[in-house]
Amino acid sequence: MEKERIEELERKISSLEEDVARLKSLVYKTNSPKPKTVHPPPKQREETTKRPAQTAAKSSQAIEEPVDWEKFLFQTWLPRIFIFVFIIGVLWGFKAASDYGLMNEKAKVVLGFVVSIGFAVTGHFQIKKGRLVLGQVLAGGAIPILMLTTFAMHSLYHLAGPTLAFILNASWIILGIIATVFYRSQALGIISAVGGVLVPFLIESNSPNALVFIGYETFLYIAFLYVAIKQKYSILYVLSAVLLNLTLLIYYSFVGDNGVKELLGMAILIQHLCLISSFFLSQSVLQVYAFTLLSSLAVTYGWLLAVFDDGTTTMVLLALVIIYALGVYAVRSSKEKFEFFITYLIVAVAFFIHQLVDLREGVILYVIQGLAVYYIAMTYKNLLHQLFSYTIYILSATYILVTPIEQVLSLPTLNWLVVLASILVFIWISIQKTEKDEHDTFKIGGGIVFSILSLIFATEVTAAGTNHLSANPQTLIMTAVWLGLSIAAFVIGSLKTFKTATYIGVGILFLTLFKLVLYDLPFIPMAIRALLFIVLGAIGLIISRLFYKKK
């Protein structure tokens, strides 16, 4: 159909070109007695010949195929919906037959197996005839019918023990996996995965074994993960990971702490290592693999906190940090994988810091990590890493800034100094990793932020160091500190030809003046007030004179 449309367009374009050529020849005959025939060069003629086909191809690309709603609704979704309706009807039919005494228990079990086999056979022939969706739905529907029949045979009618029921259900899951690969149907894989997860819950046992349950669910996950990777089924890839976590969470909520915590932790770690391996070994970088692994890292840390003690959790996180660090080195030649592994390493290190130290004592480690991530982000121009760095840095720095300084020599003072130093490093990284026309923006903006925070820090430290003094000495010392900062900023601006620092120094000088006029005057004796104003005025005149000298 597509080919016919392209050929039709080519014929129409060729016809139009012939008509244009005839019109040109008529115009030449009318206006010129002896028109000359101009032959285009061979290359030009070749391009002219190719043009209709190229134009037709572009036109065909521009024409979008309309959505075939009849096929979408009736061939794709109709069988998917009504297969569940049919299964429910079969169950109710069995119940009605039992209520009216039309069918005994053994007959119902046999009929259940016959119906499921009929579904599988019918689905197979429908697929062979090209009715793929209908055939896959029918073949997939055979799996839950087999499982429900086995459940009824075991739990409702007591015609089979738990061992036989488990073996039969495991066999149905294996058949589902084989059918998934054979028919290349993700829908079959999803149905089999959901059914496989439910198998242990359908088996009644007087002595349930935690190792068997967790081992079965873990092995089942690995099997479906392998199928998802092999067949490139992204939905099955994510769903199998979600189902394992959900199943283990439900099991843990019912069983509680009965010696199963270590087993649950091992199952989650095996899952996470499988996800790392699948992403590391994948030939191409698939976004679904990358973000599933990132989500798994956060979920795994939650599981570690729930099922392991602090020492074990710390050691496991350290091992994950080492694994991701080795991964960063191993995939350094692949830009996309390298950036994702850097992200995983950043998150793992953040979890490790959180586990290793108390937030109040280790918050400066987050500040340093935020700076390191910012350097990596600016080096490799990665927006995701920049967002990580801003988040880590701003949250940790804000925590430090809102923590009051009660003593001069204290941990909050050290944290403040680290934040102030980190701002200078932040500015330096920005200048080193950006274009020259952006340097002034970082210098001015960073300088202003640094100056404001330095003023706040100096005020808090001074207040903490002079809290034992009366109001007058406190005011004088605070004013002296502010004047010292103003002079220091001006000197730095003069020596380093850094105009922003000079302007900041003048700004602090004016702030000091406003502070004296609006706040300090009632607390200062007349003699000291005069001395302060003389000193402040002299400093202002000297700075003004230095500006004049520069000009």
Short mmCIF file of N, CA and C in Angstrom, two decimals, residues 405-410 412-413 416-417 454-467 478 481:
data_model
loop_
_atom_site.label_atom_id
_atom_site.label_comp_id
_atom_site.label_asym_id
_atom_site.label_seq_id
_atom_site.Cartn_x
_atom_site.Cartn_y
_atom_site.Cartn_z
N ILE A 405 25.20 29.07 66.55
CA ILE A 405 26.53 28.95 67.14
C ILE A 405 26.45 29.43 68.58
N GLU A 406 26.61 28.54 69.52
CA GLU A 406 26.50 28.88 70.94
C GLU A 406 27.86 29.09 71.59
N GLN A 407 28.92 28.49 71.01
CA GLN A 407 30.28 28.68 71.50
C GLN A 407 31.20 28.92 70.32
N VAL A 408 32.24 29.72 70.56
CA VAL A 408 33.16 30.04 69.46
C VAL A 408 33.87 28.79 68.97
N LEU A 409 34.42 28.04 69.89
CA LEU A 409 35.11 26.79 69.52
C LEU A 409 34.12 25.64 69.64
N SER A 410 33.44 25.34 68.54
CA SER A 410 32.41 24.31 68.55
C SER A 410 32.26 23.73 67.14
N PRO A 412 29.47 23.59 65.25
CA PRO A 412 28.78 24.50 64.32
C PRO A 412 29.71 25.55 63.72
N THR A 413 30.68 26.02 64.49
CA THR A 413 31.65 26.99 63.95
C THR A 413 32.48 26.36 62.83
N TRP A 416 30.38 26.01 59.75
CA TRP A 416 30.24 27.29 59.06
C TRP A 416 31.49 27.60 58.22
N LEU A 417 32.65 27.38 58.80
CA LEU A 417 33.90 27.63 58.07
C LEU A 417 34.01 26.76 56.82
N SER A 454 29.48 35.57 55.33
CA SER A 454 30.62 35.91 56.20
C SER A 454 30.19 36.91 57.26
N LEU A 455 29.38 37.88 56.87
CA LEU A 455 28.88 38.86 57.83
C LEU A 455 28.01 38.21 58.90
N ILE A 456 27.13 37.28 58.45
CA ILE A 456 26.28 36.57 59.41
C ILE A 456 27.12 35.71 60.34
N PHE A 457 28.12 35.02 59.77
CA PHE A 457 28.99 34.17 60.58
C PHE A 457 29.77 34.99 61.61
N ALA A 458 30.33 36.09 61.15
CA ALA A 458 31.09 36.95 62.07
C ALA A 458 30.20 37.48 63.18
N THR A 459 28.97 37.82 62.83
CA THR A 459 28.04 38.33 63.84
C THR A 459 27.71 37.26 64.87
N GLU A 460 27.43 36.02 64.41
CA GLU A 460 27.09 34.94 65.34
C GLU A 460 28.28 34.58 66.23
N VAL A 461 29.47 34.49 65.65
CA VAL A 461 30.65 34.14 66.45
C VAL A 461 30.96 35.23 67.47
N THR A 462 30.84 36.47 67.04
CA THR A 462 31.10 37.58 67.96
C THR A 462 30.09 37.60 69.10
N ALA A 463 28.81 37.36 68.74
CA ALA A 463 27.78 37.32 69.77
C ALA A 463 28.02 36.18 70.75
N ALA A 464 28.46 35.01 70.23
CA ALA A 464 28.74 33.87 71.11
C ALA A 464 29.94 34.14 72.00
N GLY A 465 30.95 34.86 71.47
CA GLY A 465 32.15 35.13 72.25
C GLY A 465 32.02 36.27 73.24
N THR A 466 31.00 37.12 73.06
CA THR A 466 30.84 38.28 73.95
C THR A 466 29.55 38.23 74.76
N ASN A 467 28.91 37.06 74.82
CA ASN A 467 27.62 36.98 75.51
C ASN A 467 27.75 37.21 77.02
N MET A 478 31.22 44.26 68.14
CA MET A 478 30.50 43.91 66.91
C MET A 478 30.78 44.93 65.81
N VAL A 481 34.26 44.45 64.46
CA VAL A 481 34.34 43.27 63.58
C VAL A 481 33.79 43.62 62.20
#
